CSV table of C-alpha atoms and ligand atoms in Angstrom, one decimal:
chain,number,residue,atom,x,y,z
A,1,MET,CA,73.8,-41.5,-124.2
A,2,SER,CA,75.4,-42.7,-121.0
A,3,LYS,CA,74.3,-41.1,-117.7
A,4,PRO,CA,76.8,-38.9,-115.8
A,5,LYS,CA,78.6,-40.7,-113.0
A,6,VAL,CA,77.9,-39.4,-109.5
A,7,PHE,CA,79.5,-40.4,-106.3
A,8,ILE,CA,77.7,-39.9,-103.0
A,9,THR,CA,79.9,-39.9,-99.9
A,10,ARG,CA,77.4,-40.9,-97.2
A,11,LYS,CA,74.0,-42.6,-96.8
A,12,TRP,CA,71.3,-40.1,-97.9
A,13,PRO,CA,67.4,-40.2,-97.4
A,14,ALA,CA,66.0,-43.2,-99.3
A,15,SER,CA,63.7,-41.1,-101.5
A,16,ILE,CA,66.6,-39.0,-102.7
A,17,GLU,CA,68.8,-42.1,-103.4
A,18,GLU,CA,65.9,-43.5,-105.5
A,19,LYS,CA,65.8,-40.3,-107.6
A,20,LEU,CA,69.6,-40.3,-108.0
A,21,LYS,CA,69.5,-43.9,-109.2
A,22,ALA,CA,66.8,-43.0,-111.8
A,23,ARG,CA,68.7,-40.0,-113.2
A,24,TYR,CA,72.4,-40.9,-112.8
A,25,ASP,CA,74.9,-43.6,-112.9
A,26,VAL,CA,75.3,-43.2,-109.1
A,27,THR,CA,77.5,-44.9,-106.6
A,28,LEU,CA,75.9,-44.7,-103.2
A,29,ASN,CA,77.3,-45.3,-99.7
A,30,GLN,CA,74.3,-47.2,-98.5
A,31,HIS,CA,76.1,-48.7,-95.5
A,32,ASP,CA,77.6,-45.4,-94.5
A,33,LYS,CA,81.1,-46.8,-94.4
A,34,ALA,CA,84.0,-44.6,-93.5
A,35,LEU,CA,85.9,-43.3,-96.5
A,36,SER,CA,89.5,-42.2,-96.8
A,37,ALA,CA,91.3,-39.4,-98.6
A,38,ASP,CA,92.4,-42.1,-101.1
A,39,ASP,CA,88.7,-43.0,-101.7
A,40,PHE,CA,88.0,-39.3,-102.4
A,41,LYS,CA,91.0,-39.0,-104.7
A,42,ALA,CA,89.8,-42.0,-106.7
A,43,ALA,CA,86.3,-40.6,-106.8
A,44,LEU,CA,87.5,-37.3,-108.2
A,45,GLN,CA,89.3,-39.3,-111.0
A,46,HIS,CA,86.4,-41.6,-111.9
A,47,PHE,CA,83.2,-39.6,-111.4
A,48,ASP,CA,81.7,-36.5,-113.1
A,49,ALA,CA,80.3,-35.2,-109.8
A,50,VAL,CA,81.1,-35.9,-106.2
A,51,CYS,CA,78.7,-35.0,-103.4
A,52,PRO,CA,80.5,-34.4,-100.0
A,53,THR,CA,79.0,-33.6,-96.6
A,54,VAL,CA,80.3,-31.7,-93.6
A,55,CYS,CA,81.7,-34.9,-92.0
A,56,PHE,CA,84.5,-35.5,-94.6
A,57,PHE,CA,87.2,-33.1,-95.4
A,58,PHE,CA,88.3,-32.3,-98.9
A,59,PRO,CA,91.7,-30.6,-98.3
A,60,ALA,CA,94.2,-29.4,-100.9
A,61,GLU,CA,96.0,-32.7,-100.8
A,62,VAL,CA,92.8,-34.4,-102.1
A,63,LEU,CA,91.7,-31.7,-104.5
A,64,ASN,CA,95.2,-31.5,-106.1
A,65,ILE,CA,95.0,-35.1,-107.4
A,66,GLU,CA,95.9,-35.3,-111.1
A,67,ASN,CA,93.7,-36.5,-113.9
A,68,LYS,CA,90.4,-35.4,-112.4
A,69,ARG,CA,87.3,-36.3,-114.2
A,70,CYS,CA,85.1,-34.5,-111.6
A,71,LYS,CA,84.0,-30.9,-112.4
A,72,ILE,CA,81.5,-30.3,-109.6
A,73,LEU,CA,81.3,-30.9,-105.8
A,74,ALA,CA,77.6,-30.7,-105.1
A,75,ASN,CA,77.7,-30.4,-101.3
A,76,PHE,CA,74.9,-31.8,-99.1
A,77,GLY,CA,74.8,-29.0,-96.6
A,78,VAL,CA,74.9,-25.2,-96.4
A,79,GLY,CA,78.4,-24.9,-94.8
A,80,PHE,CA,81.4,-25.7,-97.1
A,81,ASN,CA,84.3,-25.0,-94.8
A,82,HIS,CA,85.3,-28.8,-95.1
A,83,ILE,CA,86.3,-28.1,-98.7
A,84,ASP,CA,89.5,-26.3,-99.5
A,85,ILE,CA,88.0,-23.4,-101.5
A,86,GLU,CA,91.3,-22.0,-102.8
A,87,SER,CA,92.3,-25.4,-104.3
A,88,ALA,CA,88.8,-25.8,-105.7
A,89,LYS,CA,89.1,-22.4,-107.4
A,90,LYS,CA,92.6,-23.3,-108.7
A,91,HIS,CA,91.3,-26.5,-110.3
A,92,GLN,CA,88.1,-24.8,-111.5
A,93,LEU,CA,86.0,-27.2,-109.5
A,94,ILE,CA,82.4,-25.9,-109.1
A,95,ILE,CA,81.0,-26.0,-105.6
A,96,THR,CA,77.3,-25.9,-104.8
A,97,ASN,CA,75.5,-26.0,-101.4
A,98,THR,CA,71.9,-26.2,-100.0
A,99,PRO,CA,70.9,-22.9,-98.4
A,100,GLY,CA,67.5,-21.9,-97.2
A,101,VAL,CA,66.0,-25.3,-96.6
A,102,LEU,CA,67.7,-26.0,-93.2
A,103,THR,CA,67.1,-22.5,-91.7
A,104,GLU,CA,64.1,-23.3,-89.4
A,105,SER,CA,65.3,-26.7,-88.2
A,106,THR,CA,68.8,-25.4,-87.3
A,107,ALA,CA,67.2,-22.4,-85.5
A,108,ASP,CA,65.0,-24.9,-83.6
A,109,ILE,CA,68.1,-26.7,-82.4
A,110,ALA,CA,69.7,-23.5,-81.4
A,111,MET,CA,66.6,-22.7,-79.3
A,112,THR,CA,66.6,-26.3,-78.0
A,113,LEU,CA,70.1,-25.8,-76.7
A,114,LEU,CA,69.3,-22.4,-75.3
A,115,LEU,CA,66.4,-23.8,-73.3
A,116,MET,CA,68.4,-26.9,-72.3
A,117,SER,CA,71.3,-24.8,-71.0
A,118,ALA,CA,69.1,-22.2,-69.3
A,119,ARG,CA,66.9,-24.7,-67.6
A,120,ARG,CA,69.5,-27.5,-67.0
A,121,GLY,CA,67.5,-30.0,-69.1
A,122,ALA,CA,70.3,-32.5,-69.8
A,123,GLU,CA,71.5,-32.4,-66.2
A,124,GLY,CA,68.0,-33.0,-64.9
A,125,ASP,CA,67.5,-35.9,-67.3
A,126,ARG,CA,70.8,-37.5,-66.1
A,127,LEU,CA,69.7,-37.0,-62.5
A,128,VAL,CA,66.3,-38.8,-63.0
A,129,ARG,CA,67.9,-41.7,-64.9
A,130,SER,CA,70.6,-42.2,-62.3
A,131,LYS,CA,67.8,-42.6,-59.6
A,132,GLN,CA,69.6,-39.9,-57.5
A,133,TRP,CA,66.7,-37.5,-57.5
A,134,GLN,CA,65.6,-36.8,-53.9
A,135,GLY,CA,62.3,-35.1,-54.8
A,136,TRP,CA,61.0,-31.6,-55.2
A,137,CYS,CA,62.8,-28.9,-53.1
A,138,PRO,CA,62.5,-25.1,-53.3
A,139,THR,CA,66.3,-24.7,-53.9
A,140,HIS,CA,66.9,-27.7,-56.2
A,141,MET,CA,68.4,-27.1,-59.6
A,142,MET,CA,67.5,-23.5,-59.9
A,143,SER,CA,68.2,-22.1,-63.3
A,144,SER,CA,68.1,-19.1,-65.6
A,145,ASP,CA,65.0,-17.4,-67.0
A,146,VAL,CA,64.6,-17.4,-70.8
A,147,THR,CA,61.5,-15.2,-71.2
A,148,GLY,CA,62.3,-11.6,-71.2
A,149,SER,CA,66.1,-12.1,-71.3
A,150,THR,CA,68.5,-10.8,-73.9
A,151,LEU,CA,69.7,-12.9,-76.8
A,152,GLY,CA,72.9,-11.8,-78.6
A,153,LEU,CA,73.4,-13.2,-82.1
A,154,ILE,CA,76.9,-13.2,-83.7
A,155,GLY,CA,76.2,-13.3,-87.4
A,156,PHE,CA,72.8,-12.3,-88.6
A,157,GLY,CA,72.0,-14.5,-91.6
A,158,ARG,CA,69.0,-16.7,-92.3
A,159,ILE,CA,69.4,-19.0,-89.3
A,160,ALA,CA,70.2,-16.2,-86.8
A,161,GLN,CA,67.2,-14.3,-88.0
A,162,ALA,CA,64.9,-17.4,-87.7
A,163,MET,CA,66.2,-18.0,-84.1
A,164,ALA,CA,65.6,-14.3,-83.3
A,165,ARG,CA,62.0,-14.5,-84.5
A,166,LYS,CA,61.4,-17.6,-82.3
A,167,ALA,CA,63.1,-16.0,-79.3
A,168,HIS,CA,61.5,-12.6,-79.7
A,169,HIS,CA,57.9,-13.5,-80.8
A,170,GLY,CA,57.8,-16.8,-78.8
A,171,PHE,CA,59.7,-16.0,-75.6
A,172,GLY,CA,59.6,-12.2,-75.5
A,173,MET,CA,63.4,-12.0,-75.6
A,174,LYS,CA,65.3,-8.8,-76.5
A,175,ILE,CA,67.4,-9.2,-79.6
A,176,VAL,CA,70.8,-7.7,-80.1
A,177,PHE,CA,73.1,-8.8,-82.9
A,178,PHE,CA,76.5,-8.2,-84.5
A,179,LYS,CA,77.2,-8.3,-88.2
A,180,PRO,CA,79.9,-6.1,-89.8
A,181,SER,CA,77.6,-4.7,-92.5
A,182,PRO,CA,74.2,-3.0,-92.3
A,183,ALA,CA,71.1,-5.3,-91.7
A,184,ASP,CA,67.7,-5.1,-93.3
A,185,GLN,CA,65.7,-2.4,-91.6
A,186,ASP,CA,62.4,-4.4,-91.9
A,187,VAL,CA,64.0,-7.3,-90.0
A,188,ILE,CA,65.3,-5.0,-87.3
A,189,ASP,CA,61.9,-3.4,-86.9
A,190,ASP,CA,60.1,-6.7,-86.7
A,191,LEU,CA,62.4,-7.9,-84.0
A,192,ASN,CA,62.8,-4.5,-82.3
A,193,ALA,CA,66.5,-5.5,-82.5
A,194,ILE,CA,69.6,-3.5,-81.8
A,195,GLN,CA,72.7,-3.9,-84.0
A,196,CYS,CA,75.9,-3.8,-81.8
A,197,GLU,CA,79.0,-2.0,-83.0
A,198,SER,CA,81.3,-4.7,-81.8
A,199,ILE,CA,81.2,-8.3,-80.6
A,200,GLU,CA,82.5,-7.2,-77.2
A,201,GLN,CA,79.6,-4.8,-76.8
A,202,LEU,CA,77.2,-7.7,-77.6
A,203,LEU,CA,78.9,-10.0,-75.2
A,204,LYS,CA,78.7,-7.5,-72.3
A,205,ILE,CA,74.9,-7.2,-72.5
A,206,SER,CA,73.7,-10.6,-73.6
A,207,ASP,CA,72.2,-13.3,-71.3
A,208,PHE,CA,72.5,-15.8,-74.1
A,209,VAL,CA,75.0,-15.6,-77.0
A,210,SER,CA,74.3,-17.7,-80.1
A,211,LEU,CA,76.9,-18.1,-82.8
A,212,HIS,CA,75.8,-18.0,-86.5
A,213,CYS,CA,79.0,-17.1,-88.4
A,214,PRO,CA,80.6,-19.4,-91.0
A,215,GLY,CA,83.6,-21.6,-89.9
A,216,GLY,CA,87.0,-21.4,-91.4
A,217,ASP,CA,90.2,-19.4,-91.0
A,218,ALA,CA,88.5,-16.0,-90.7
A,219,THR,CA,86.5,-17.1,-87.6
A,220,ARG,CA,88.7,-19.7,-86.0
A,221,HIS,CA,88.6,-19.2,-82.2
A,222,LEU,CA,86.6,-16.0,-82.5
A,223,ILE,CA,85.3,-16.9,-79.1
A,224,ASN,CA,88.5,-17.3,-77.1
A,225,LYS,CA,89.4,-16.6,-73.4
A,226,GLN,CA,89.5,-12.8,-74.0
A,227,MET,CA,85.9,-12.9,-75.4
A,228,LEU,CA,84.6,-15.3,-72.7
A,229,ASP,CA,86.0,-13.0,-70.1
A,230,VAL,CA,83.8,-10.2,-71.4
A,231,MET,CA,80.6,-12.3,-71.1
A,232,LYS,CA,78.3,-11.9,-68.0
A,233,PRO,CA,78.8,-14.6,-65.4
A,234,GLU,CA,75.1,-15.5,-65.8
A,235,ALA,CA,75.4,-15.9,-69.5
A,236,HIS,CA,75.2,-19.0,-71.7
A,237,LEU,CA,77.0,-19.7,-75.0
A,238,ILE,CA,75.1,-21.5,-77.8
A,239,ASN,CA,77.0,-22.9,-80.8
A,240,THR,CA,75.2,-24.4,-83.8
A,241,ALA,CA,77.6,-22.8,-86.4
A,242,ARG,CA,81.0,-24.6,-86.5
A,243,GLY,CA,83.1,-26.0,-83.7
A,244,ASP,CA,86.2,-24.2,-84.6
A,245,VAL,CA,84.6,-20.8,-84.0
A,246,VAL,CA,85.1,-21.5,-80.3
A,247,ASP,CA,88.4,-22.2,-78.5
A,248,THR,CA,87.2,-25.4,-76.8
A,249,GLN,CA,89.9,-25.3,-74.0
A,250,ALA,CA,89.0,-21.7,-73.2
A,251,LEU,CA,85.3,-22.6,-73.1
A,252,ILE,CA,86.0,-25.6,-70.8
A,253,ASP,CA,88.0,-23.3,-68.5
A,254,ALA,CA,85.2,-20.7,-68.5
A,255,LEU,CA,82.6,-23.3,-67.6
A,256,LYS,CA,84.7,-24.9,-64.9
A,257,SER,CA,85.5,-21.6,-63.2
A,258,LYS,CA,81.9,-20.4,-63.7
A,259,GLN,CA,83.2,-17.4,-65.7
A,260,ILE,CA,80.0,-18.1,-67.6
A,261,THR,CA,77.0,-20.2,-66.4
A,262,GLY,CA,76.5,-22.6,-69.2
A,263,ALA,CA,76.8,-23.6,-72.8
A,264,GLY,CA,74.9,-25.6,-75.4
A,265,LEU,CA,76.9,-27.1,-78.3
A,266,ASP,CA,75.8,-28.9,-81.5
A,267,VAL,CA,79.2,-28.6,-83.2
A,268,TYR,CA,82.7,-29.3,-82.2
A,269,GLU,CA,86.3,-28.8,-83.2
A,270,ASN,CA,87.5,-32.1,-84.7
A,271,GLU,CA,84.1,-33.8,-84.9
A,272,PRO,CA,83.0,-36.5,-84.0
A,273,ASN,CA,85.7,-36.4,-81.3
A,274,VAL,CA,84.4,-34.3,-78.4
A,275,SER,CA,86.9,-33.0,-76.0
A,276,GLU,CA,87.0,-35.1,-72.7
A,277,GLY,CA,86.9,-31.8,-70.8
A,278,LEU,CA,83.4,-31.1,-72.0
A,279,LEU,CA,82.1,-34.6,-71.3
A,280,HIS,CA,82.8,-34.2,-67.6
A,281,LEU,CA,81.0,-30.9,-67.1
A,282,ASP,CA,77.4,-30.7,-65.9
A,283,ASN,CA,76.9,-27.1,-67.2
A,284,VAL,CA,77.2,-27.9,-70.9
A,285,SER,CA,74.5,-29.5,-73.0
A,286,LEU,CA,75.9,-31.6,-75.9
A,287,LEU,CA,74.1,-32.6,-79.1
A,288,PRO,CA,75.6,-34.6,-82.0
A,289,HIS,CA,75.4,-32.0,-84.8
A,290,LEU,CA,71.6,-32.3,-85.2
A,291,GLY,CA,70.9,-28.9,-86.6
A,292,SER,CA,69.4,-30.0,-89.9
A,293,ALA,CA,68.5,-33.5,-88.8
A,294,THR,CA,64.7,-33.7,-89.5
A,295,ILE,CA,63.3,-36.0,-92.1
A,296,ALA,CA,61.8,-33.1,-94.1
A,297,THR,CA,64.9,-30.9,-93.9
A,298,ARG,CA,67.3,-33.7,-94.9
A,299,THR,CA,65.0,-34.6,-97.8
A,300,ALA,CA,64.8,-31.0,-98.9
A,301,MET,CA,68.6,-30.8,-98.7
A,302,GLY,CA,68.8,-33.8,-101.0
A,303,GLU,CA,66.4,-32.2,-103.4
A,304,LYS,CA,68.6,-29.1,-103.5
A,305,VAL,CA,71.6,-31.2,-104.4
A,306,LEU,CA,69.6,-32.9,-107.2
A,307,ASP,CA,68.5,-29.4,-108.5
A,308,ASN,CA,72.1,-28.4,-108.7
A,309,LEU,CA,73.3,-31.6,-110.4
A,310,ASP,CA,70.4,-31.5,-112.8
A,311,ALA,CA,71.2,-27.9,-113.7
A,312,TYR,CA,74.9,-28.7,-114.2
A,313,PHE,CA,74.3,-31.7,-116.4
A,314,THR,CA,71.7,-29.8,-118.6
A,315,ASP,CA,73.9,-26.7,-118.9
A,316,LYS,CA,71.4,-24.5,-116.9
A,317,PRO,CA,72.4,-21.8,-114.4
A,318,LEU,CA,73.3,-23.4,-111.1
A,319,PRO,CA,70.8,-22.5,-108.3
A,320,ASP,CA,73.3,-22.6,-105.4
A,321,ARG,CA,76.7,-22.1,-106.8
A,322,VAL,CA,79.2,-20.9,-104.2
A,323,VAL,CA,82.4,-21.2,-106.2
B,1,DGY,C1,75.4,-27.6,-92.8
B,1,DGY,O1,74.5,-27.8,-93.7
B,1,DGY,O2,76.4,-27.0,-93.0
B,1,DGY,C2,75.2,-28.3,-91.5
B,1,DGY,O3,76.1,-28.1,-90.6
B,1,DGY,C3,74.9,-29.8,-91.7
B,1,DGY,O4,73.5,-29.8,-91.7
């Protein structure tokens, strides 16, 4: 019997590509070449499964292509806002993702950005490299304390809770969070956390605000000028969720006018194009979407995709079906 045909849209960890080759009639993107909407349309017509990642969009225009052979989009990543869900549903395309395995590494990057922003890490690095550093001085590059300060989490899923554990048990931070539904009481007790009634309430009392909600229409520009105006002037904004949750221009204005002290970003509107306004600011730390970028995590994400493909092609229940 011929093997199912699987299309991989980007280069994946080598060990996973080897497993894919053994199990499927797979087309890899080993040179990581840029693919177009037409490539994806053709892939949907010629392959049984297509495996997208966050960096390529699958809009309605692509998913509406006629004569599709593909029945499953097995996404390499937990977020799936790059896929037009309504069209996927309309065409009965199954979507799976990779939850759970990238929780700790993404929370680590959120803490990295929090520390970089608080302690002006990226700015200090630039100063040393530019040979402009004049030596130690009591008033040089003073910054914000992390230990004992208040961390506000918007969204309180796996990654937010992992960050809260690191911040509370590692740095003695007070934890407040906003989520519209009740949270697990054991988690609240472990973190001595307070659930805020509104995002505004959280913004008013937090020294660091970290975003952990999904991207997409429901949360687009959730953090806008109005919300930034509510934040403390000493506060820092951390975003490892999705770029479009923040109105970039409003953030640039708030950082320029010192409406807030700093920001740390791993995700951007319109990645990989980062707004010029951010590039020229010293009080923002910028990382290139590194949340899950450890060898172990990316390998585990690949294993999850394999689990989902294997289940689909052997008619077993899908471990991580989202649609
Ligand atoms: C995801 O999984 O959604 C991340 O943003 C990519 O690691």
